[in-house]
Coordinates of C-alpha atoms and ligand atoms in Angstrom, one line a residue:
X1249 CA 30.7 12.8 -13.9
X1250 CA 27.7 12.7 -11.6
X1251 CA 28.1 14.1 -8.1
X1252 CA 26.2 12.9 -5.2
X1253 CA 24.9 16.1 -3.6
X1254 CA 23.4 15.7 -0.3
X1255 CA 20.2 17.7 -0.7
X1256 CA 18.0 18.3 2.3
X1257 CA 14.3 18.3 1.6
X1258 CA 12.2 21.2 2.9
X1259 CA 11.1 19.4 6.0
X1260 CA 14.7 18.5 7.0
X1261 CA 15.6 22.1 6.4
X1262 CA 12.9 23.3 8.9
X1263 CA 14.0 20.7 11.5
X1264 CA 17.7 21.6 11.1
X1265 CA 16.8 25.2 11.7
X1266 CA 14.6 24.4 14.7
X1267 CA 17.4 22.4 16.2
X1268 CA 20.0 25.0 15.5
X1269 CA 17.9 27.8 17.0
X1270 CA 17.1 25.7 20.0
X1271 CA 13.3 25.5 19.4
X1272 CA 13.5 21.8 20.1
X1273 CA 16.1 19.3 21.5
X1274 CA 14.8 16.0 20.4
X1275 CA 12.8 15.5 17.2
X1276 CA 9.5 13.7 17.9
X1277 CA 7.2 12.7 15.1
X1278 CA 4.1 10.6 14.8
X1279 CA 1.9 8.8 12.3
X1280 CA -1.8 9.4 13.2
X1281 CA -4.1 7.1 11.2
X1282 CA -7.8 7.1 11.7
X1283 CA -8.8 3.4 12.1
X1284 CA -11.5 3.5 9.5
X1285 CA -9.9 1.4 6.8
X1286 CA -6.7 -0.3 5.7
X1287 CA -3.6 1.7 5.0
X1288 CA -2.5 2.3 1.4
X1289 CA 0.7 3.2 -0.4
X1290 CA 0.0 6.9 0.3
X1291 CA 0.0 6.2 4.0
X1292 CA 3.3 4.3 3.6
X1293 CA 4.8 7.6 2.5
X1294 CA 3.7 9.3 5.6
X1295 CA 4.9 6.4 7.8
X1296 CA 8.3 6.2 6.2
X1297 CA 8.7 9.9 6.3
X1298 CA 7.7 10.3 10.0
X1299 CA 9.6 7.3 11.3
X1300 CA 12.5 8.0 9.1
X1301 CA 12.9 11.6 10.4
X1302 CA 12.8 10.3 14.0
X1303 CA 15.5 7.8 13.2
X1304 CA 17.7 10.2 11.2
X1305 CA 17.6 12.8 14.1
X1306 CA 17.9 10.2 16.8
X1307 CA 14.4 11.2 17.9
X1308 CA 11.2 9.4 18.8
X1309 CA 8.3 8.2 16.7
X1310 CA 4.7 7.5 17.9
X1311 CA 2.0 5.5 16.4
X1312 CA -1.2 7.1 17.4
X1313 CA -4.7 6.2 16.4
X1314 CA -6.8 9.2 15.8
X1315 CA -10.0 7.6 17.0
X1316 CA -12.1 10.6 17.7
X1317 CA -15.0 9.7 15.3
X1318 CA -16.6 6.4 16.5
X1319 CA -18.9 6.0 13.6
X1320 CA -16.5 4.4 11.1
X1321 CA -13.8 3.1 13.4
X1322 CA -13.2 -0.6 14.1
X1323 CA -10.8 -2.8 16.0
X1324 CA -10.2 -4.8 12.8
X1325 CA -8.6 -1.6 11.3
X1326 CA -6.5 -0.9 14.4
X1327 CA -5.0 -4.4 14.1
X1328 CA -4.4 -4.2 10.4
X1329 CA -2.8 -0.8 10.7
X1330 CA -0.4 -2.0 13.5
X1331 CA 0.6 -5.0 11.3
X1332 CA 1.2 -2.8 8.3
X1333 CA 3.3 -0.1 10.1
X1334 CA 5.4 -2.8 11.7
X1335 CA 5.9 -4.6 8.4
X1336 CA 7.1 -1.4 6.8
X1337 CA 9.8 -1.4 9.5
X1338 CA 8.6 1.7 11.4
X1339 CA 9.3 1.1 15.0
X1340 CA 7.1 2.8 17.6
X1341 CA 8.7 0.7 20.4
X1342 CA 6.4 1.3 23.4
X1343 CA 4.9 4.5 22.0
X1344 CA 1.5 3.3 20.8
X1345 CA -1.3 5.7 21.7
X1346 CA -5.0 6.3 21.2
X1347 CA -6.4 9.8 20.9
X1348 CA -9.4 8.5 22.8
X1349 CA -7.1 8.0 25.9
X1350 CA -6.9 11.8 26.0
X1351 CA -10.7 12.5 26.1
X1352 CA -10.5 13.6 29.7
X1353 CA -7.7 16.1 28.9
X1354 CA -9.6 17.3 25.8
X1355 CA -12.7 17.9 27.9
X1356 CA -10.6 19.8 30.4
X1357 CA -9.0 21.9 27.6
X1358 CA -12.5 22.8 26.4
X1359 CA -13.6 23.8 29.9
X1360 CA -10.4 25.9 30.1
X1361 CA -11.3 27.7 26.8
X1362 CA -14.9 28.3 28.1
X1363 CA -13.4 29.9 31.3
X1364 CA -11.2 32.1 29.2
X1365 CA -14.2 33.2 27.2
X1366 CA -12.8 31.5 24.2
X1367 CA -15.6 29.0 23.7
X1368 CA -19.3 28.9 23.9
X1369 CA -22.2 26.6 23.5
X1370 CA -24.5 27.1 20.5
X1371 CA -28.0 25.8 19.8
X1372 CA -27.7 26.4 16.1
X1373 CA -28.3 23.2 14.1
X1374 CA -25.9 22.0 11.4
X1375 CA -27.7 23.8 8.6
X1376 CA -27.9 27.1 10.4
X1377 CA -24.2 26.9 11.3
X1378 CA -23.4 26.4 7.6
X1379 CA -25.6 29.5 6.8
X1380 CA -24.0 31.6 9.4
X1381 CA -20.5 30.6 8.4
X1382 CA -20.6 32.7 5.2
X1383 CA -18.6 31.9 2.1
X1384 CA -15.2 32.5 0.6
X1385 CA -16.4 35.9 -0.5
X1386 CA -18.8 36.8 2.3
X1387 CA -17.9 37.1 6.0
X1388 CA -19.8 35.0 8.5
X1389 CA -22.5 36.3 10.9
X1390 CA -22.2 36.2 14.7
X1391 CA -23.8 33.2 16.3
X1392 CA -26.9 34.4 18.2
X1393 CA -25.6 32.4 21.3
X1394 CA -22.2 33.9 21.3
X1395 CA -23.2 36.2 24.2
X1396 CA -23.9 33.4 26.7
X1397 CA -22.1 33.9 30.0
X1398 CA -19.2 31.8 31.1
X1399 CA -21.2 30.3 33.8
X1400 CA -24.0 29.4 31.5
X1401 CA -21.6 27.9 29.0
X1402 CA -19.9 25.8 31.7
X1403 CA -23.2 24.5 32.8
X1404 CA -24.5 23.7 29.3
X1405 CA -21.2 22.0 28.3
X1406 CA -21.4 19.8 31.4
X1407 CA -25.0 18.9 30.6
X1408 CA -23.9 18.0 27.1
X1409 CA -21.4 15.7 28.6
X1410 CA -24.0 14.2 31.0
X1411 CA -26.2 13.2 28.2
X1412 CA -29.0 15.8 28.6
X1413 CA -29.1 16.7 24.9
X1414 CA -29.8 14.8 21.7
X1415 CA -27.3 14.5 18.9
X1416 CA -27.0 17.8 17.1
X1417 CA -29.0 19.7 19.7
X1418 CA -26.0 21.7 21.0
X1419 CA -22.3 22.2 20.0
X1420 CA -19.4 23.8 21.6
X1421 CA -17.7 26.4 19.3
X1422 CA -14.4 28.2 19.6
X1423 CA -14.8 31.9 19.7
X1424 CA -12.3 33.2 17.2
X1425 CA -13.4 35.4 14.3
X1426 CA -16.6 35.1 12.2
X1427 CA -15.2 37.5 9.7
X1428 CA -11.8 35.8 9.2
X1429 CA -10.9 35.3 5.6
X1430 CA -10.1 31.7 6.6
X1431 CA -13.3 29.9 7.1
X1432 CA -11.7 27.4 9.5
X1433 CA -11.3 30.3 11.9
X1434 CA -15.0 31.3 11.9
X1435 CA -15.9 29.9 15.3
X1436 CA -15.3 26.3 14.4
X1437 CA -17.1 23.5 16.3
X1438 CA -14.9 21.9 18.8
X1439 CA -17.3 19.5 20.5
X1440 CA -20.5 17.8 19.3
X1441 CA -23.0 15.6 21.0
X1442 CA -23.0 12.0 19.6
X1443 CA -24.6 9.2 21.5
X1444 CA -22.3 6.5 20.1
X1445 CA -20.4 3.5 21.3
X1446 CA -16.7 4.0 20.9
X1447 CA -14.4 1.0 20.2
X1448 CA -12.1 2.1 23.0
X1449 CA -14.0 4.1 25.6
X1450 CA -17.3 2.3 25.2
X1451 CA -20.3 4.4 26.4
X1452 CA -18.3 6.7 28.7
X1453 CA -18.7 9.6 26.4
X1454 CA -21.6 11.1 24.5
X1455 CA -19.7 14.1 23.4
X1456 CA -16.8 13.9 21.0
X1457 CA -14.1 16.4 20.1
X1458 CA -13.8 17.5 16.5
X1459 CA -10.6 16.6 14.6
X1460 CA -9.2 20.2 14.4
X1461 CA -9.5 20.6 18.1
X1462 CA -8.4 17.1 19.1
X1463 CA -5.4 16.7 16.8
X1464 CA -3.2 19.6 18.1
X1465 CA -4.0 18.5 21.7
X1466 CA -2.9 15.0 20.9
X1467 CA 0.3 16.2 19.4
X1468 CA 0.9 18.6 22.3
X1469 CA 0.2 16.0 25.0
X1470 CA 2.7 13.6 23.4
X1471 CA 5.4 16.2 23.0
X1472 CA 5.4 16.0 19.3
X1473 CA 7.8 18.6 17.9
X1474 CA 7.0 18.3 14.2
X1475 CA 3.4 17.4 13.2
X1476 CA 3.7 16.4 9.6
X1477 CA 0.6 16.2 7.6
X1478 CA -0.7 16.5 4.1
X1479 CA -1.5 19.7 2.2
X1480 CA -5.2 19.8 2.7
X1481 CA -4.5 20.8 6.3
X1482 CA -2.6 23.9 5.4
X1483 CA -5.6 26.1 5.8
X1484 CA -6.2 24.5 9.2
X1485 CA -2.8 25.4 10.5
X1486 CA -4.0 28.8 12.0
X1487 CA -6.6 26.9 14.0
X1488 CA -4.0 24.3 15.0
X1489 CA -1.8 27.1 16.3
X1490 CA -4.7 28.8 18.0
X1491 CA -5.7 25.7 19.9
X1492 CA -2.2 24.9 21.3
X1493 CA -1.7 28.5 22.2
X1494 CA -5.1 29.1 23.8
X1495 CA -5.0 25.8 25.7
X1496 CA -1.6 26.9 26.9
X1497 CA 0.9 24.3 25.9
X1498 CA 4.5 25.2 26.3
X1499 CA 6.7 24.2 23.4
X1500 CA 3.8 23.7 21.1
X1501 CA 4.2 21.3 18.1
X1502 CA 4.8 22.8 14.7
X1503 CA 2.6 21.6 11.8
X1504 CA 4.3 21.1 8.5
X1505 CA 2.4 20.1 5.3
X1506 CA 3.6 18.0 2.3
X1507 CA 1.9 16.8 -0.8
X1508 CA 0.1 13.5 -0.9
X1509 CA 1.3 10.7 -2.9
X1510 CA -0.9 9.8 -5.8
X1511 CA -0.5 7.0 -8.3
X1512 CA -1.7 7.7 -11.8
X1513 CA -4.8 5.7 -12.8
X1514 CA -4.6 3.8 -9.5
X1515 CA -7.4 3.9 -7.0
X1516 CA -6.3 4.7 -3.4
X1517 CA -9.4 6.4 -1.9
X1518 CA -10.8 4.4 1.0
X1519 CA -14.3 5.3 -0.2
X1520 CA -13.8 3.4 -3.5
X1521 CA -11.9 0.5 -2.0
X1522 CA -14.5 0.0 0.6
X1523 CA -17.2 -0.3 -2.1
X1524 CA -15.1 -2.8 -4.0
X1525 CA -14.7 -4.9 -0.9
X1526 CA -18.4 -4.6 0.2
X1527 CA -19.7 -5.4 -3.3
X1528 CA -17.4 -8.5 -3.4
X1529 CA -15.7 -7.3 -6.6
X1530 CA -12.3 -7.8 -4.8
X1531 CA -11.3 -10.5 -2.4
X1532 CA -11.1 -8.2 0.6
X1533 CA -8.9 -5.2 1.5
X1534 CA -5.8 -7.3 0.7
X1535 CA -6.8 -8.3 -2.8
X1536 CA -3.5 -8.2 -4.7
X1537 CA -4.9 -5.8 -7.3
X1538 CA -5.2 -3.1 -4.7
X1539 CA -2.5 -0.9 -3.4
X1540 CA -3.3 -1.2 0.2
X1541 CA -0.2 -2.2 2.2
X1542 CA -1.9 -5.5 3.0
X1543 CA -2.5 -6.1 -0.7
X1544 CA 1.0 -5.2 -1.7
X1545 CA 2.4 -7.5 0.9
X1546 CA 0.1 -10.3 -0.3
X1547 CA 1.1 -9.7 -3.9
X1548 CA 4.7 -10.1 -2.9
X1549 CA 6.1 -6.6 -2.6
X1550 CA 8.8 -6.1 0.1
X1551 CA 9.1 -3.3 2.6
X1552 CA 12.4 -2.4 1.0
X1553 CA 10.8 -1.9 -2.4
X1554 CA 8.2 0.4 -0.9
X1555 CA 10.8 2.3 1.0
X1556 CA 12.8 2.7 -2.2
X1557 CA 9.7 3.9 -4.0
X1558 CA 8.9 6.5 -1.3
X1559 CA 12.5 7.7 -1.4
X1560 CA 12.4 8.1 -5.2
X1561 CA 9.1 10.0 -5.0
X1562 CA 10.7 12.6 -2.8
X1563 CA 8.9 15.1 -0.6
X1564 CA 7.2 18.1 -2.1
X1565 CA 4.8 20.9 -1.6
X1566 CA 2.9 20.4 -4.8
X1567 CA 0.5 17.6 -5.7
X1568 CA 1.5 15.3 -8.5
X1569 CA 1.0 11.7 -9.4
X1570 CA 3.5 9.0 -9.9
X1571 CA 3.4 6.1 -12.4
X1572 CA 2.6 2.7 -11.1
X1573 CA 5.5 1.5 -13.3
X1574 CA 7.9 3.2 -10.9
X1575 CA 6.6 1.0 -8.1
X1576 CA 7.1 -2.0 -10.3
X1577 CA 10.6 -0.8 -11.1
X1578 CA 11.4 -0.7 -7.4
X1579 CA 10.2 -4.2 -6.7
X1580 CA 12.0 -5.6 -9.7
X1581 CA 15.2 -4.0 -8.6
X1582 CA 14.8 -5.2 -5.0
X1583 CA 14.1 -8.9 -6.0
X1584 CA 16.7 -9.0 -8.7
X1585 CA 19.5 -9.9 -6.3
X1586 CA 17.4 -11.6 -3.6
X1587 CA 15.4 -14.3 -5.4
X1588 CA 16.2 -17.7 -6.9
X1589 CA 15.2 -18.7 -10.3
X1590 CA 12.9 -21.6 -10.9
X1591 CA 11.2 -22.9 -13.9
X1592 CA 7.4 -22.8 -14.2
X1593 CA 5.1 -23.7 -17.1
X1594 CA 1.9 -21.6 -17.2
X1595 CA 0.2 -23.3 -20.1
X1596 CA 1.6 -26.8 -20.5
X1597 CA 2.1 -28.9 -23.6
X1598 CA 3.7 -32.3 -23.0
X1599 CA 7.0 -33.0 -24.7
X1600 CA 8.3 -36.6 -25.2
X1601 CA 11.9 -37.1 -25.9
X1602 CA 11.7 -40.3 -28.0
X1603 CA 15.4 -41.2 -27.8
X1604 CA 15.8 -40.6 -24.1
X1605 CA 15.9 -43.9 -22.2
X1606 CA 12.7 -44.7 -20.4
X1607 CA 13.1 -44.7 -16.7
X1608 CA 16.3 -42.7 -16.7
X1609 CA 16.5 -39.6 -14.6
X1610 CA 19.4 -37.1 -14.4
X1611 CA 19.8 -34.4 -11.8
X1612 CA 20.8 -31.1 -13.5
X1613 CA 22.2 -28.1 -11.7
X1614 CA 20.7 -24.7 -11.9
X1615 CA 22.4 -21.6 -10.6
X1616 CA 19.8 -19.8 -8.4
X1617 CA 20.8 -16.3 -9.3
X1618 CA 23.2 -15.4 -12.0
X1619 CA 24.1 -12.1 -10.3
X1620 CA 24.3 -13.3 -6.8
X1621 CA 26.5 -16.4 -6.1
X1622 CA 25.5 -16.4 -2.5
X1623 CA 22.1 -17.9 -3.4
X1624 CA 23.8 -21.1 -4.5
X1625 CA 22.4 -23.7 -6.8
X1626 CA 19.6 -26.3 -6.9
X1627 CA 19.0 -29.4 -9.0
X1628 CA 16.1 -30.3 -11.2
X1629 CA 15.4 -33.8 -12.5
X1630 CA 15.5 -34.3 -16.3
X1631 CA 13.6 -37.2 -17.8
X1632 CA 11.8 -38.4 -20.9
X1633 CA 8.6 -36.5 -20.4
X1634 CA 8.5 -32.8 -19.9
X1635 CA 6.2 -29.8 -20.1
X1636 CA 6.9 -26.7 -22.0
X1637 CA 4.8 -23.5 -22.4
X1638 CA 2.4 -23.5 -25.3
X1639 CA 3.8 -20.1 -26.3
X1640 CA 7.1 -21.8 -27.0
X1641 CA 5.7 -24.0 -29.8
X1642 CA 4.2 -23.2 -33.2
X1643 CA 3.1 -25.5 -35.9
X1644 CA 3.8 -22.9 -38.6
X1645 CA 6.1 -20.2 -37.2
X1646 CA 6.5 -16.8 -38.7
X1647 CA 9.9 -15.5 -39.6
X1648 CA 12.2 -14.8 -36.7
X1649 CA 10.5 -17.3 -34.4
X1650 CA 13.3 -19.2 -32.9
X1651 CA 11.5 -21.4 -30.4
X1652 CA 10.2 -24.9 -31.0
X1653 CA 8.6 -25.8 -34.3
X1654 CA 8.8 -28.9 -36.5
X1655 CA 12.3 -29.5 -37.7
X1656 CA 13.9 -26.8 -35.5
X1657 CA 16.5 -27.4 -32.8
X1658 CA 16.2 -25.5 -29.5
X1659 CA 18.0 -25.5 -26.2
X1660 CA 16.1 -26.7 -23.1
X1661 CA 17.4 -24.5 -20.4
X1662 CA 20.4 -26.0 -18.6
X1663 CA 19.6 -29.3 -20.2
X1664 CA 20.0 -30.4 -23.8
X1665 CA 19.5 -29.5 -27.4
X1666 CA 16.3 -31.1 -28.7
X1667 CA 14.7 -31.1 -32.2
X1668 CA 11.0 -31.4 -32.7
X1669 CA 10.0 -34.2 -35.1
X1670 CA 6.3 -34.4 -34.8
X1671 CA 3.3 -33.5 -32.8
X1672 CA -0.2 -34.8 -31.9
X1673 CA -3.5 -32.9 -31.8
X1674 CA -6.7 -33.6 -30.1
X1675 CA -10.1 -33.6 -31.9
X1676 CA -10.4 -29.9 -31.6
X1677 CA -7.1 -29.3 -33.3
X1678 CA -5.2 -28.4 -30.1
X1679 CA -1.6 -29.6 -29.9
X1680 CA -1.4 -31.9 -26.9
X1681 CA 1.9 -33.7 -27.4
X1682 CA 5.2 -32.9 -29.0
X1683 CA 7.8 -35.6 -30.0
X1684 CA 11.5 -34.6 -30.0
X1685 CA 14.9 -36.2 -30.1
X1686 CA 17.7 -34.9 -27.9
X1687 CA 21.5 -34.7 -28.5
X1688 CA 23.2 -36.5 -25.6
X1689 CA 26.4 -34.6 -26.4
X1690 CA 24.8 -31.2 -25.6
X1691 CA 24.4 -31.7 -21.8
X1692 CA 24.0 -28.5 -19.8
X1693 CA 22.8 -26.8 -23.0
X1694 CA 26.2 -26.6 -24.4
X1695 CA 26.9 -27.0 -28.1
X1696 CA 28.9 -30.1 -28.8
X1697 CA 30.4 -29.0 -32.1
X1698 CA 29.9 -25.3 -32.4
X1699 CA 26.5 -25.5 -34.0
X1700 CA 24.2 -22.8 -32.9
X1701 CA 20.7 -22.8 -31.7
X1702 CA 18.9 -19.5 -31.3
X1703 CA 16.0 -20.4 -29.0
X1704 CA 16.3 -21.4 -25.3
X1705 CA 13.1 -22.4 -23.6
X1706 CA 12.2 -23.4 -20.1
X1707 CA 10.6 -26.7 -19.1
X1708 CA 9.6 -28.8 -16.1
X1709 CA 9.9 -32.6 -15.7
X1710 CA 6.4 -33.9 -16.1
X1711 CA 6.4 -36.7 -13.4
X1712 CA 8.1 -34.5 -10.8
X1713 CA 6.6 -31.1 -11.4
X1714 CA 4.0 -29.8 -9.0
X1715 CA 0.7 -28.5 -10.2
X1716 CA 0.0 -24.9 -9.2
X1717 CA -2.5 -22.1 -9.7
X1718 CA -1.0 -18.9 -11.0
X1719 CA -2.8 -15.6 -10.9
X1720 CA -1.9 -12.8 -13.2
X1721 CA -2.9 -9.2 -12.5
X1722 CA -3.7 -6.0 -14.4
X1723 CA -5.0 -2.7 -13.1
X1724 CA -8.4 -3.1 -11.5
X1725 CA -9.6 -0.1 -13.5
X1726 CA -9.5 0.5 -17.1
X1727 CA -6.8 3.1 -17.6
X1728 CA -7.3 3.5 -21.3
X1729 CA -11.0 4.3 -21.2
X1730 CA -10.7 6.2 -17.9
X1731 CA -10.7 5.3 -14.3
X1732 CA -14.2 6.7 -13.5
X1733 CA -17.5 6.4 -15.3
X1734 CA -19.7 9.5 -15.8
X1735 CA -21.7 8.6 -12.6
X1736 CA -18.5 8.6 -10.6
X1737 CA -18.3 4.8 -10.2
X1738 CA -15.2 3.0 -11.1
X1739 CA -14.7 1.8 -14.7
X1740 CA -13.5 -1.7 -14.0
X1741 CA -11.1 -3.6 -16.2
X1742 CA -12.7 -7.0 -16.9
X1743 CA -9.2 -8.5 -17.4
X1744 CA -7.7 -7.4 -14.1
X1745 CA -7.4 -11.0 -12.8
X1746 CA -6.5 -14.1 -14.9
X1747 CA -6.4 -17.4 -13.1
X1748 CA -4.3 -20.1 -14.7
X1749 CA -5.3 -23.4 -12.9
X1750 CA -3.1 -25.8 -14.8
X1751 CA 0.4 -24.6 -14.3
X1752 CA 3.4 -26.7 -13.2
X1753 CA 6.5 -25.7 -11.2
X1754 CA 9.7 -27.6 -10.8
X1755 CA 10.2 -29.4 -7.5
X1756 CA 12.5 -26.6 -6.2
X1757 CA 9.4 -24.4 -5.8
X1758 CA 7.0 -27.2 -4.8
X1759 CA 7.4 -26.7 -1.0
X1760 CA 7.1 -22.9 -1.1
X1761 CA 5.3 -21.4 1.9
X1762 CA 3.2 -18.2 2.2
X1763 CA 5.1 -15.1 1.0
X1764 CA 8.0 -17.1 -0.5
X1765 CA 8.9 -15.7 -3.9
X1766 CA 10.8 -16.7 -7.0
X1767 CA 11.8 -15.5 -10.3
X1768 CA 10.0 -17.9 -12.7
X1769 CA 12.3 -17.9 -15.6
X1770 CA 11.1 -15.7 -18.5
X1771 CA 7.8 -15.1 -16.7
X1772 CA 8.4 -12.7 -13.9
X1773 CA 8.5 -12.6 -10.1
X1774 CA 5.9 -14.7 -8.3
X1775 CA 4.9 -15.0 -4.6
X1776 CA 3.0 -17.7 -2.8
X1777 CA -0.4 -16.3 -1.9
X1778 CA -0.7 -16.2 1.8
X1779 CA -4.5 -16.5 1.9
X1780 CA -5.3 -19.2 -0.6
X1781 CA -2.2 -21.4 -1.1
X1782 CA -2.1 -24.7 0.7
X1783 CA 0.3 -27.7 0.7
X1784 CA -2.0 -29.5 -1.6
X1785 CA -2.8 -26.6 -3.9
X1786 CA -0.1 -24.1 -4.4
X1787 CA -1.2 -20.6 -5.5
X1788 CA 1.2 -18.0 -6.8
X1789 CA 0.6 -14.3 -7.5
X1790 CA 2.6 -12.6 -10.2
X1791 CA 4.2 -9.7 -8.5
X1792 CA 5.6 -8.2 -11.6
X1793 CA 6.8 -9.2 -15.1
X1794 CA 10.5 -9.2 -15.8
X1795 CA 10.9 -6.4 -18.2
X1796 CA 9.5 -3.0 -18.8
X1797 CA 10.2 -0.1 -21.0
X1798 CA 9.9 2.1 -18.0
X1799 CA 12.7 4.6 -17.4
X1800 CA 13.2 6.4 -14.1
X1801 CA 12.4 10.1 -14.5
X1802 CA 15.6 12.2 -14.1
X1803 CA 15.5 15.0 -11.7
Ligands
ATP1995 P1 -7.5 8.3 2.7 O1 -8.8 9.1 2.7 O2 -6.7 8.3 1.4 O3 -7.6 6.9 3.3 P2 -6.8 9.8 5.1 O4 -6.0 11.1 5.1 O5 -8.2 10.0 5.4 O6 -6.5 9.1 3.7 P3 -5.8 9.1 7.7 O7 -5.9 7.8 8.4 O8 -6.5 10.3 8.2 O9 -6.2 8.8 6.2 O10 -4.3 9.5 7.4 C1 -3.2 9.2 8.3 C2 -2.1 10.0 7.8 O11 -1.7 9.6 6.5 C3 -2.4 11.5 7.7 O12 -1.3 12.2 8.3 C4 -2.5 11.8 6.3 O13 -2.1 13.1 6.0 C5 -1.5 10.8 5.7 N1 -1.9 10.4 4.3 C6 -3.1 10.0 3.9 N2 -3.1 9.8 2.5 C7 -1.8 10.1 2.1 C8 -1.2 10.1 0.8 N3 -1.8 9.8 -0.3 N4 0.1 10.5 0.8 C9 0.8 10.8 1.9 N5 0.3 10.8 3.1 C10 -1.0 10.5 3.2
MG1996 MG1 -9.1 10.8 7.2

């Protein structure tokens, strides 16, 4: 017997303890994206984790744009991020913030540090600062400008703000410890001169705070109790704590790190995706082959499937990577009970039922979902001319082939038994037409006399079916030969996109709108492409095939 043990992950344990010991009353978390690209599945983990904790503890959750670096940030990204976070179901209510709204407070905090003797202006250039910083094995050297007086530093910093200096000419450094074993603590730069236009503050500022200085201040201003971030910031935590302490915040936030989510053989890095987008190799950040949230949504993933996936991945302190098949498992499981079946033919061959009366049409009933009665039924017209999939016919079948071939009787799903009598080929030897006879006694696909047919195939009624384009996807990179080439570029899979232009769907799916999805019988789950599908030309994306040998890892 399996027992459901309620196990608390390490972050919940920390929060439980903080609450029990009175370190905080209300849990307050945030998701702090930098608006320099689209969010991906890894960010989904952070969003779901942070908003989920707030919900679980009846706390609050902020969405805050960490927009302290104007070079790469764009309003387009702000909008896409908002849409993605909302779609995932994380609710920030009225708590949408921008780090840039706190630039005044950050400036004041820097002035405060200068007045306390905890920060100084340096004229070293970037290269010199690197040299002075030392290495993991050697301590750093004192900055020659460390001795400047408080008055001089105040004046220089103000001049930096007023635009007196060029980019890189002066920086403000925290005065901490040049011989600290932690390089982050060797007088880190906290402000730099950068004459750049900012998407939010325009040209108001020509100095910008560095991330390690800005981030703790943002958290503290918003009253964040638990600042949850990924492992690469573990070594920055002493600096985080130093900033909130020296600037003098009461009830400072606590930083907690967890491991990033990686997918095996799947590209998530913004750097790579940006290149694929810019080189036109993919159709934008939402190309269904990518794992950006926008791409997953366009492909037909649901927020529930992504939440389930994140939950199955769990929270950990050590980096590891998860199989894409687990994500597919989650979407399959989610759609299984929710979606209706429809018949679609991806590579059509015409079938003519010679003994079916010309002009006759019957409405046959299809149960939408065998496992969920609530989805009801729909009808499909049956008539003399149909399409079936080329895969379901062979002129000379091997053993154990039970689908259509000359002389063999098969079941047309939910319709009738038919037997293939002959077929017609074009001048290239391609089969273009199959002639069958049907057994009128087998209506509904039921055997009239106990005789058995082994194969059941799907079909669509030729005059009533709607033409559609169907897109099939594989990994954008070649996982077998390796994701990266020797020069660091991506090793692209030439078969990552297959476009089938001559498909047919039954009338039930003919009016489908953007994001509608179906189980196409025997083919998988498909979603109407929100970007390219129109009323005249339906376009479906295959979300996932129906079956996989994938087994969930057991804990
Ligand atoms: P990338 O370089 O992959 O786009 P990033 O860390 O530069 O990611 P940010 O916008 O700075 O992107 O990240 C916002 C938040 O999302 C941060 O708190 C970061 O730790 C978290 N995050 C980023 N990538 C992952 C991931 N793969 N798994 C979990 N959390 C992540
Ligand atoms: Mg970043």
